[in-house]
Short mmCIF file of C-alpha atoms and ligand atoms in Angstrom, two decimals:
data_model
loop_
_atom_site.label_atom_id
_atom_site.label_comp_id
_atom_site.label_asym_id
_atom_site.label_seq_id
_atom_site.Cartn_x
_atom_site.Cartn_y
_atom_site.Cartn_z
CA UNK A 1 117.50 62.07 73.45
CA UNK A 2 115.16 64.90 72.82
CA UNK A 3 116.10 68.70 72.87
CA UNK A 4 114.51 71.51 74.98
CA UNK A 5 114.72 74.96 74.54
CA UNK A 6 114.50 77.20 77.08
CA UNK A 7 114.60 74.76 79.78
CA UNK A 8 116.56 76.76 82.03
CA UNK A 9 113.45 79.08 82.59
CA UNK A 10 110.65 78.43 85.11
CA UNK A 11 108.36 76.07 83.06
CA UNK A 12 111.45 74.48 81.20
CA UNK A 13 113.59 73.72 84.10
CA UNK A 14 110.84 71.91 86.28
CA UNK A 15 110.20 69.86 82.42
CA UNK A 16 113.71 68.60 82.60
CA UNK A 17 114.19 67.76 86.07
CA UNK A 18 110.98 66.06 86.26
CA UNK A 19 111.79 64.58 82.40
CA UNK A 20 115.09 63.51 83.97
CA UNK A 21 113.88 62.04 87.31
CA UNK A 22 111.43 60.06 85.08
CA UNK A 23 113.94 57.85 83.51
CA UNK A 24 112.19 59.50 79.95
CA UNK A 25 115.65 59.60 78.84
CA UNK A 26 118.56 62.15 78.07
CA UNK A 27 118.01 65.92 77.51
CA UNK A 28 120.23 68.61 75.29
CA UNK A 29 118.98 72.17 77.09
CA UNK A 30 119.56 75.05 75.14
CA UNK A 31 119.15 77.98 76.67
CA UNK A 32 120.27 81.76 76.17
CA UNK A 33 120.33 82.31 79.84
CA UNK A 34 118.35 85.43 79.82
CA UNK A 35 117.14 87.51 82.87
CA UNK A 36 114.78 84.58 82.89
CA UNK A 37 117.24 81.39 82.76
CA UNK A 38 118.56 80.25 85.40
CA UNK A 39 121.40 77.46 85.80
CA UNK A 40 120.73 76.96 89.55
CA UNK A 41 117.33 75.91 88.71
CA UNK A 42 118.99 72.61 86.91
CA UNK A 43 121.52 72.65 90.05
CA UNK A 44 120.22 69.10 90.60
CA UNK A 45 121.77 67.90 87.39
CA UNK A 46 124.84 69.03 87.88
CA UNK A 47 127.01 66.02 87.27
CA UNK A 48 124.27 64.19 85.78
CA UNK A 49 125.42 62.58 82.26
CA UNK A 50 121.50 62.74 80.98
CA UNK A 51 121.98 66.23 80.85
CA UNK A 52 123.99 68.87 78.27
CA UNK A 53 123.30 72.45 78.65
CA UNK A 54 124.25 74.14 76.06
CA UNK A 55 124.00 78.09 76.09
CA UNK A 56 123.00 79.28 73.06
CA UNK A 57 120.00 81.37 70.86
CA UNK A 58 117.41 79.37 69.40
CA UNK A 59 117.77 82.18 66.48
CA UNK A 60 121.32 81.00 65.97
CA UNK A 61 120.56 78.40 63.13
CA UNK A 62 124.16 77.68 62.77
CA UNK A 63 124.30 76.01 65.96
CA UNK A 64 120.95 74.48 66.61
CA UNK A 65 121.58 72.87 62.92
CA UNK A 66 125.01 71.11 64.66
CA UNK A 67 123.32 70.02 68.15
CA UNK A 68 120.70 68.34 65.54
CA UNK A 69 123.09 66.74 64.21
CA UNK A 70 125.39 65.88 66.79
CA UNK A 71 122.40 64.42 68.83
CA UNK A 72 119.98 63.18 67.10
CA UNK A 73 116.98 64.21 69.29
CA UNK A 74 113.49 61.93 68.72
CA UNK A 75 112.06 65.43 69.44
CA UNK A 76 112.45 68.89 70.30
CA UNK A 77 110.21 70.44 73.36
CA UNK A 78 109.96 74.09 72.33
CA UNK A 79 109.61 76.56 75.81
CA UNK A 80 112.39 79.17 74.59
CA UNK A 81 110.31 82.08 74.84
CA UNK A 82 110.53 85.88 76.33
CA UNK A 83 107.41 85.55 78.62
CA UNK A 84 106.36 88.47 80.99
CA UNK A 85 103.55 90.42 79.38
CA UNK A 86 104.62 93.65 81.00
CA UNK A 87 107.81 93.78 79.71
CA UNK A 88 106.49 93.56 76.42
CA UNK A 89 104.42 96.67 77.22
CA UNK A 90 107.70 98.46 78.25
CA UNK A 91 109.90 96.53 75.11
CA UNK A 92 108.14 94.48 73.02
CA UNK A 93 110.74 93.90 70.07
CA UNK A 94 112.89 91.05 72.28
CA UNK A 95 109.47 89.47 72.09
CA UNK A 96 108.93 89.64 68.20
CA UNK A 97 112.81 88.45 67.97
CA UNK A 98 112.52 85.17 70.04
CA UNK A 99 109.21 84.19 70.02
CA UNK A 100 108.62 84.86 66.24
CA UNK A 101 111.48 84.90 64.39
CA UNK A 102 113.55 82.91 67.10
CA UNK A 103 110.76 80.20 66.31
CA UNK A 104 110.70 80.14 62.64
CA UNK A 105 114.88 79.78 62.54
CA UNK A 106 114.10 76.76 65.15
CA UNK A 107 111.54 75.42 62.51
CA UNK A 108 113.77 75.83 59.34
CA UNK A 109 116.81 73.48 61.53
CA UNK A 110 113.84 71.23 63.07
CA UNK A 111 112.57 70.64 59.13
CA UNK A 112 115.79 70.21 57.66
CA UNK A 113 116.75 67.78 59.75
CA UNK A 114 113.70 65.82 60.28
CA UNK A 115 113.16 65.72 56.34
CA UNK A 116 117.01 63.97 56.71
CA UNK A 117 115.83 61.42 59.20
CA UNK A 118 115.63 57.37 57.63
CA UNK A 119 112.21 57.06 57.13
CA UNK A 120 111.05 55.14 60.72
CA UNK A 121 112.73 58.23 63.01
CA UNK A 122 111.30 60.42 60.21
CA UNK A 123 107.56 58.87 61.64
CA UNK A 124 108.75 59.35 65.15
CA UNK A 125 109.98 62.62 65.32
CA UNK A 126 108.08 65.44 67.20
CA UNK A 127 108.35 69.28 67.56
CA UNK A 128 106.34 70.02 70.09
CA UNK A 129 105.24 73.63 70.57
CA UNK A 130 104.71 75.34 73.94
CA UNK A 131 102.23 78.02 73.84
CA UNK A 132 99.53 80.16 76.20
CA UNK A 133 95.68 80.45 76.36
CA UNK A 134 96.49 84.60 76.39
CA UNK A 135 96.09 83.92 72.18
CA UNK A 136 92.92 83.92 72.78
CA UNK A 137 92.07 87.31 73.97
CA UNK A 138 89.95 88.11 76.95
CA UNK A 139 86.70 86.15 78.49
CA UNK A 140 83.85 88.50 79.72
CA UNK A 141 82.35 87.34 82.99
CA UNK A 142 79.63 84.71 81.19
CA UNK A 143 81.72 83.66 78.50
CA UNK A 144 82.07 79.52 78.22
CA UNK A 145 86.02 79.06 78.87
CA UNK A 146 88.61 79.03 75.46
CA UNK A 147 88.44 75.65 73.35
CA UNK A 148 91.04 74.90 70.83
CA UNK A 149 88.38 76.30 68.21
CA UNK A 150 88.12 79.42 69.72
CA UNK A 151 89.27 82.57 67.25
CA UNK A 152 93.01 84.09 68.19
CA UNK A 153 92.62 87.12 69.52
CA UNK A 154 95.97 88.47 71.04
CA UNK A 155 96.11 91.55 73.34
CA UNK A 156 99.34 91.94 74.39
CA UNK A 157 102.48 92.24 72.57
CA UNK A 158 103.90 89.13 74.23
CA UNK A 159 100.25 87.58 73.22
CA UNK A 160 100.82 89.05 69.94
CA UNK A 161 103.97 87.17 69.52
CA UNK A 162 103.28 83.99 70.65
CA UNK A 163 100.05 83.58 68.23
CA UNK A 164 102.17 84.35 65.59
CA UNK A 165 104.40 81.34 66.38
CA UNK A 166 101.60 79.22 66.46
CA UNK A 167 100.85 80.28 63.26
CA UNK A 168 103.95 79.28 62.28
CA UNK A 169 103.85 75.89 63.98
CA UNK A 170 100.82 75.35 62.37
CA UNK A 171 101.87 75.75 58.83
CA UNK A 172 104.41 74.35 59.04
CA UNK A 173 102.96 71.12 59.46
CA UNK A 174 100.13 71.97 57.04
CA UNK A 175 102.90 73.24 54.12
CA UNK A 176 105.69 70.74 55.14
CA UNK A 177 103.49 67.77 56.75
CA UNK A 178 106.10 68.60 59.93
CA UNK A 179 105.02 66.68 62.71
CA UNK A 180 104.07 68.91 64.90
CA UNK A 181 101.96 69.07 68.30
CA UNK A 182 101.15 72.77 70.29
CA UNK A 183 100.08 73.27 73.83
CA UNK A 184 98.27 76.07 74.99
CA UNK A 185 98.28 76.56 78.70
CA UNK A 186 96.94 78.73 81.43
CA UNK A 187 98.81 80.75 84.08
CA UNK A 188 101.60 78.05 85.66
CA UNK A 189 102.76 78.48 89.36
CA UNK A 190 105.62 76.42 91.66
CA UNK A 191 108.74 76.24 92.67
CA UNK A 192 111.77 78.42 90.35
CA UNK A 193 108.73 81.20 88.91
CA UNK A 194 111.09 84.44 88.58
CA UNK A 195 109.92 86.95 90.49
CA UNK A 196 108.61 89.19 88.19
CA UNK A 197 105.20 86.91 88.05
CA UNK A 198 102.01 87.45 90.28
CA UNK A 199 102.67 84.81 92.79
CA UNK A 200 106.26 84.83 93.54
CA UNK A 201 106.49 88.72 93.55
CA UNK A 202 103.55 88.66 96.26
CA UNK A 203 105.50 86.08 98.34
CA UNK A 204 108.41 87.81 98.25
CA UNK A 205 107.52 91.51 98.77
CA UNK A 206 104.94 90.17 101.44
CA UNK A 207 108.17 88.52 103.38
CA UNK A 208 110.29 91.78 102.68
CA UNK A 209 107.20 94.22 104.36
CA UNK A 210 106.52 95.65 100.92
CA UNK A 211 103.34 96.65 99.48
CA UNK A 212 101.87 94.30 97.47
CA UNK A 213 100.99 96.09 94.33
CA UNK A 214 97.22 94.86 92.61
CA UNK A 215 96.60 96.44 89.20
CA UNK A 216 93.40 98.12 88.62
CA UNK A 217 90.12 96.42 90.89
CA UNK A 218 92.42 93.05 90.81
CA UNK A 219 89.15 91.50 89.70
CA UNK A 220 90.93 90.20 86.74
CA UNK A 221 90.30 85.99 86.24
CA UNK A 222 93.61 83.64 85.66
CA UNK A 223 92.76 79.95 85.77
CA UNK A 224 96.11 78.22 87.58
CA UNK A 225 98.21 75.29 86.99
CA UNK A 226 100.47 73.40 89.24
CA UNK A 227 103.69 73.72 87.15
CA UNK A 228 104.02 69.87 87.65
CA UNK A 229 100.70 69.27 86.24
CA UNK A 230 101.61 71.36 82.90
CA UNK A 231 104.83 69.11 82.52
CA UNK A 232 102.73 65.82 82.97
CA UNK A 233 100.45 67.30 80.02
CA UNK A 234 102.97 67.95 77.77
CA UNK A 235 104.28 64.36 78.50
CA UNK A 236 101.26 62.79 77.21
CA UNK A 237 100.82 65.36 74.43
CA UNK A 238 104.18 64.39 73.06
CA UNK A 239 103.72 60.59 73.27
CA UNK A 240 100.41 60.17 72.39
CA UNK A 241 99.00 63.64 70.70
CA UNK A 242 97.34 63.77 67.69
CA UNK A 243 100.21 65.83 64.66
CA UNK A 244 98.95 69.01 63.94
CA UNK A 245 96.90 69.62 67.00
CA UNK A 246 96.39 72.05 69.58
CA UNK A 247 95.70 71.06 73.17
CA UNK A 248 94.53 73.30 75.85
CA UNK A 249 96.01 72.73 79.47
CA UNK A 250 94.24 73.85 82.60
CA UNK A 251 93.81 73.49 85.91
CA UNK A 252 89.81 73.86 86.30
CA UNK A 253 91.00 76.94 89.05
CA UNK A 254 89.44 80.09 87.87
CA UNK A 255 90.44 82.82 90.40
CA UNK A 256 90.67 86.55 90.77
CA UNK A 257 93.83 87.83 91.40
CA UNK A 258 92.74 89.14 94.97
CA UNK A 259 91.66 85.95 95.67
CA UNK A 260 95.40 84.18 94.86
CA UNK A 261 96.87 87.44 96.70
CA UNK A 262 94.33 86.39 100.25
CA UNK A 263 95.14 82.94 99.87
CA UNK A 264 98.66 83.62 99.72
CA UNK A 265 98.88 86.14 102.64
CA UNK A 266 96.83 83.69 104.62
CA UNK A 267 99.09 80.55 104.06
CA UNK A 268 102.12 83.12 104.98
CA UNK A 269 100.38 84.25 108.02
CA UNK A 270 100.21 81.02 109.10
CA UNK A 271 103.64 79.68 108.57
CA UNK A 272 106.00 83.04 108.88
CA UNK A 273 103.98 85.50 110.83
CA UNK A 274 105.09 89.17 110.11
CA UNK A 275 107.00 90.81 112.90
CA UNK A 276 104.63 93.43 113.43
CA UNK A 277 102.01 91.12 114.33
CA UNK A 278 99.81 92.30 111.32
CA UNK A 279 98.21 90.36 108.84
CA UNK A 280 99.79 90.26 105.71
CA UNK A 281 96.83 91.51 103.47
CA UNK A 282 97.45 94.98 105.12
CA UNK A 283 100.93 95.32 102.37
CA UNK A 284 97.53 94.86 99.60
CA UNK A 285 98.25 98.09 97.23
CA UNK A 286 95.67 99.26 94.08
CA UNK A 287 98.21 100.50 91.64
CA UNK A 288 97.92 101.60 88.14
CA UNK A 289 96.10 98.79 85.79
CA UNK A 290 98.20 96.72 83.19
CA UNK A 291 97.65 99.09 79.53
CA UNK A 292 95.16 96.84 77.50
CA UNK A 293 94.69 94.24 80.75
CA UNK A 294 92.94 91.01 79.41
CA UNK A 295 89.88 90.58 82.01
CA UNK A 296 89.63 86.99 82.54
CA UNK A 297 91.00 83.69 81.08
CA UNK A 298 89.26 80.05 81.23
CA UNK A 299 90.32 77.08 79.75
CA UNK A 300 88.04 74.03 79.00
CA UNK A 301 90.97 71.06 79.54
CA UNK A 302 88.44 68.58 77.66
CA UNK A 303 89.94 67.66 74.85
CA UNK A 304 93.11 66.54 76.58
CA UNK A 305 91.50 64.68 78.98
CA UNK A 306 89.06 62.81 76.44
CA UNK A 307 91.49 61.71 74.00
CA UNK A 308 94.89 61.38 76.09
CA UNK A 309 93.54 60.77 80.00
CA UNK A 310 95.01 64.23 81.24
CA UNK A 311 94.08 65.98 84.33
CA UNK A 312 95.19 67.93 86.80
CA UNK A 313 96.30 66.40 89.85
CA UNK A 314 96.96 69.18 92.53
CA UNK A 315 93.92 71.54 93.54
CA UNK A 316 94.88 75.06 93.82
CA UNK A 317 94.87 75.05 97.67
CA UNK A 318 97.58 72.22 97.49
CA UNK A 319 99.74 73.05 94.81
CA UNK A 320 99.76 77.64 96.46
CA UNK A 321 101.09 75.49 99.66
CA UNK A 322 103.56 73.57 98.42
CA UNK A 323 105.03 76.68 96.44
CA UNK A 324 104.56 79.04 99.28
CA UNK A 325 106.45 76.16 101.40
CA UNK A 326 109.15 76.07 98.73
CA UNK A 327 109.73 79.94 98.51
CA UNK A 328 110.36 79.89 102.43
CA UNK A 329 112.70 77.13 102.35
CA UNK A 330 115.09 78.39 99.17
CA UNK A 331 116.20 81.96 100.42
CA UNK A 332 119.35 81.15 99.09
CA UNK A 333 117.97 80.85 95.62
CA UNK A 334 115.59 84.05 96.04
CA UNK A 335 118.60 86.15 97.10
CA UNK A 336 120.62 85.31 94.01
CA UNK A 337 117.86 86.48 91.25
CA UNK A 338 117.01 89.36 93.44
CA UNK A 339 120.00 91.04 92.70
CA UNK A 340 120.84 94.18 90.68
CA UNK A 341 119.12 93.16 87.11
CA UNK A 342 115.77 92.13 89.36
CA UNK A 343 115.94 95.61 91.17
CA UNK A 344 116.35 97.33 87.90
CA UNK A 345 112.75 96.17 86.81
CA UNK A 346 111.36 96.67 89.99
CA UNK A 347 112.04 100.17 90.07
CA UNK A 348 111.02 100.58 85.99
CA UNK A 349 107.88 98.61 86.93
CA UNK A 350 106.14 99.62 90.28
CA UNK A 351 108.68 103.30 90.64
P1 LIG B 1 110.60 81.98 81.50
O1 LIG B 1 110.65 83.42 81.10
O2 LIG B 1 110.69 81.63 82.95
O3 LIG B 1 111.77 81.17 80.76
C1 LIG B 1 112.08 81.37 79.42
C2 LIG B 1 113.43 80.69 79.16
O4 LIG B 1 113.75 80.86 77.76
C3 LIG B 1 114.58 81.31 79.95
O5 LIG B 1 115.39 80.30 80.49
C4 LIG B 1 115.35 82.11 78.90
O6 LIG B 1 116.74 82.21 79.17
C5 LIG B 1 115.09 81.29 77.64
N1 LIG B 1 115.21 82.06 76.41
C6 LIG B 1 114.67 83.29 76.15
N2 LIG B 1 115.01 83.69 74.90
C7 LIG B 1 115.77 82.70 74.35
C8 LIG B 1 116.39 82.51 73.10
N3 LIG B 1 116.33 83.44 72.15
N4 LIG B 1 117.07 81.37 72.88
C9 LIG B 1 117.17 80.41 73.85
N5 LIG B 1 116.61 80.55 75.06
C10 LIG B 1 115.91 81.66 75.32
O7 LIG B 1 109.27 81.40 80.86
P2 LIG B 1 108.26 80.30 81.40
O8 LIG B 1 107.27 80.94 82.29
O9 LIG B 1 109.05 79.14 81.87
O10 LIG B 1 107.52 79.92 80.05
C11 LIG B 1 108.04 78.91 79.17
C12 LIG B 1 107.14 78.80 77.95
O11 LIG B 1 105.82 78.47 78.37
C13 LIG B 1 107.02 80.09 77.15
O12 LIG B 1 106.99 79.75 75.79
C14 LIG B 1 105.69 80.68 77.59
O13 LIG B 1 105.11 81.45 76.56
C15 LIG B 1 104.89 79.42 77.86
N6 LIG B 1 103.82 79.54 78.88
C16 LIG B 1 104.08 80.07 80.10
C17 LIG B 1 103.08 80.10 81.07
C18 LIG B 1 103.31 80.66 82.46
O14 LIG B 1 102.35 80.80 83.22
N7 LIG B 1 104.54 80.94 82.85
C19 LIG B 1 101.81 79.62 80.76
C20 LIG B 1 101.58 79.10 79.47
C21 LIG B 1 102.60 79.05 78.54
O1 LIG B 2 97.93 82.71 80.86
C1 LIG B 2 99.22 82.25 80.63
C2 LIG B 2 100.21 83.36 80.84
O2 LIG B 2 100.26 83.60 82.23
C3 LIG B 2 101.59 83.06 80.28
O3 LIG B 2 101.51 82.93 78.90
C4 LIG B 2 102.58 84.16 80.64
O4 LIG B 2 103.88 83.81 80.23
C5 LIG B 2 102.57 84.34 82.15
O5 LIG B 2 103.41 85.42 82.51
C6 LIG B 2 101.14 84.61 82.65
O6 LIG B 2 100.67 85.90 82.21
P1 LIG B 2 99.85 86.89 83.17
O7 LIG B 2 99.98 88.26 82.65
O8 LIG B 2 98.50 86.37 83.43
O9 LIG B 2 100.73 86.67 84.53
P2 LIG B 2 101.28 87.68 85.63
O10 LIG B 2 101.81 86.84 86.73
O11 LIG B 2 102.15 88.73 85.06
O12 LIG B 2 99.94 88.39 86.14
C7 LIG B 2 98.85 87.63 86.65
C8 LIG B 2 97.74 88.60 87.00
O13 LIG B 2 98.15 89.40 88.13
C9 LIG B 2 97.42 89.60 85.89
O14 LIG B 2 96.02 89.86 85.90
C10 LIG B 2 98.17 90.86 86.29
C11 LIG B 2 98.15 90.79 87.82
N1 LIG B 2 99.32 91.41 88.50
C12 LIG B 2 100.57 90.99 88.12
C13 LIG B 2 101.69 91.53 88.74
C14 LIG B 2 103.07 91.11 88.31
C15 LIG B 2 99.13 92.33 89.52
O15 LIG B 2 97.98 92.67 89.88
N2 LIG B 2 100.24 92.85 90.12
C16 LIG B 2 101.51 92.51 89.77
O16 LIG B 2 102.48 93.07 90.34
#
């Protein structure tokens, strides 16, 4: 058994399907089913015994202490996590509640309880934290990509609030000796990404004849991950990384955001032609830049791949069709996070 948090999210859901189709075992999900979670994501598990959702705040230390204890977990996969960088520019005190002090009342049950354990589950035990390279700050042009040694330097208050929980993490295993493992990643797409992020919101504006809205030159660098490929990584972090470590998790695919937006138009073009007969890129709109917009982000997937055999198995011209293939095919699912909530942001967001 081993408990997730947040797996009813975009990252967190694909974890515990793919954790489930696996055989790695049985899953408690606790999730507060924010604008973010999503139960139709898990839809596949519906009747499937291996899996107990449980709705609930990781801040609620009353009842992550009794799912501890009911279950027993060998470790807890920590995604739970407010994660869209401009809605921490609009609100950025969710983000300070969940991510920082939603994380330290998950690390006060998770030490409790492991410092309970008989001594040989004590050894096994994990609390693996799931983090982002955007604690690192932002890569001029020339700059070698972000190593594990590179100096935090958060931009954002979603950045902001994630370094601080790997702070946390951190000492906590430093103070406490809790055996703990983090995972900093770069930008994840695939299938069940909310809307709200690059990728889907280009798909999905692009199918609805809406402009697709670039912020500032949309030179900006992200490096991408195949969602699939960030689940296999923290797979082999949690059974074979090194306690107290950081790993970086990348995908080698450095783009600019107008590149991801061509490639995307193209792949539409291709397999749902617009009704107008025009190419896609013709929705491409420059709007207003991000406040405080980090530049570019690289990550140097070395260490991972030297001491646990990690690397990314989809290229970034796979893994864009695939997900482009999977938004056509799930309307259903598109339709039922589009609704009023979704439209809400929208108009707060792009007016
Ligand atoms: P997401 O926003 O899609 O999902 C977050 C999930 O956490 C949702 O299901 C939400 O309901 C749940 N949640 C939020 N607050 C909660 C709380 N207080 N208690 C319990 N559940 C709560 O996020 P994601 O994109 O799947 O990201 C998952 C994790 O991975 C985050 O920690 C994020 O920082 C990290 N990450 C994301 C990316 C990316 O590109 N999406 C890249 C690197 C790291
Ligand atoms: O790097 C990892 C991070 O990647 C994760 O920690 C975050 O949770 C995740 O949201 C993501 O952050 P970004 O800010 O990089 O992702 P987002 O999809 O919001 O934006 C990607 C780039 O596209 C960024 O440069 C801003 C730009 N953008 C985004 C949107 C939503 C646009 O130009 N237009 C848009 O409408």
């Amino acid at each position: 058994m081993i408990l997730v948090t947040g797996g009813a999210g975009f990252i967190g859901s694909n974890f515990v399907l793919d954790w489930i189709a696996g055989g790695h075992g049985p899953v408690v999900n606790l999730d507060k089913l924010t604008y973010a979670g999503n139960l139709e994501n898990l839809a596949a598990l519906q009747n499937d015994s291996r899996h107990i959702f449980v709705r609930g705040d990781i801040g609620d230390s009353e009842l992550v202490g009794k799912l501890l204890k009911e279950h027993k977990p060998r470790a807890i996969v920590h995604f739970a996590a407010e994660s869209h960088v401009d809605r921490s520019i609009h609100g950025p005190a969710d983000f300070i509640e969940t991510n920082i002090n939603g994380t330290f009342k998950l690390l006060e049950e998770a030490r409790a309880y492991w410092g309970g354990l008989p001594d040989v589950e004590r050894a096994a035990f994990r609390f693996l934290h799931v983090s982002t390279d955007e604690v690192y700050g932002s890569l001029g042009s020339d700059d070698a990509p972000f190593t594990e040694t590179t100096a935090y330097a958060p931009n954002s208050p979603y950045s902001a609030s994630k370094a601080a929980s790997d702070h946390l993490v951190r000492a906590y295993h430093h103070t406490y000796g809790m055996p703990v493992l983090t995972t900093n990643c770069s930008n994840n797409y695939g299938a069940f990404q909310f809307p709200e992020k690059l990728i889907p919101l280009m798909i999905l504006n692009a199918l609805n004849g809406k402009p697709l809205p670039v912020y500032g030159d949309g030179l900006n660098i992200r490096d991408w991950l195949h969602v699939g490929d960030h689940c296999t990584a923290i797979r082999e972090v949690l059974k074979g990384g090194r306690l107290g470590e950081t790993y970086n998790i990348g995908g080698w695919n450095e783009k600019t955001n107008l590149d991801v937006i061509h490639t995307v138009c193209a792949i539409l073009d291709e397999q749902q032609p617009a009704a107008n007969g025009q190419p896609y890129t013709s929705l491409i709109t420059y709007v207003k830049d991000r406040p405080g917009h980090d530049r570019r982000y690289a990550i140097n997937a070395r260490k991972i791949e030297r001491e646990l055999g990690w690397k990314p198995q989809e290229t970034f011209e796979t893994g864009i069709r695939k997900t482009v293939r999977w938004y056509l095919d799930n309307a259903g699912w598109i339709n039922n996070v589009t609704s009023g909530a979704y439209r809400e942001w929208v108009d707060k967001q792009y007016g």
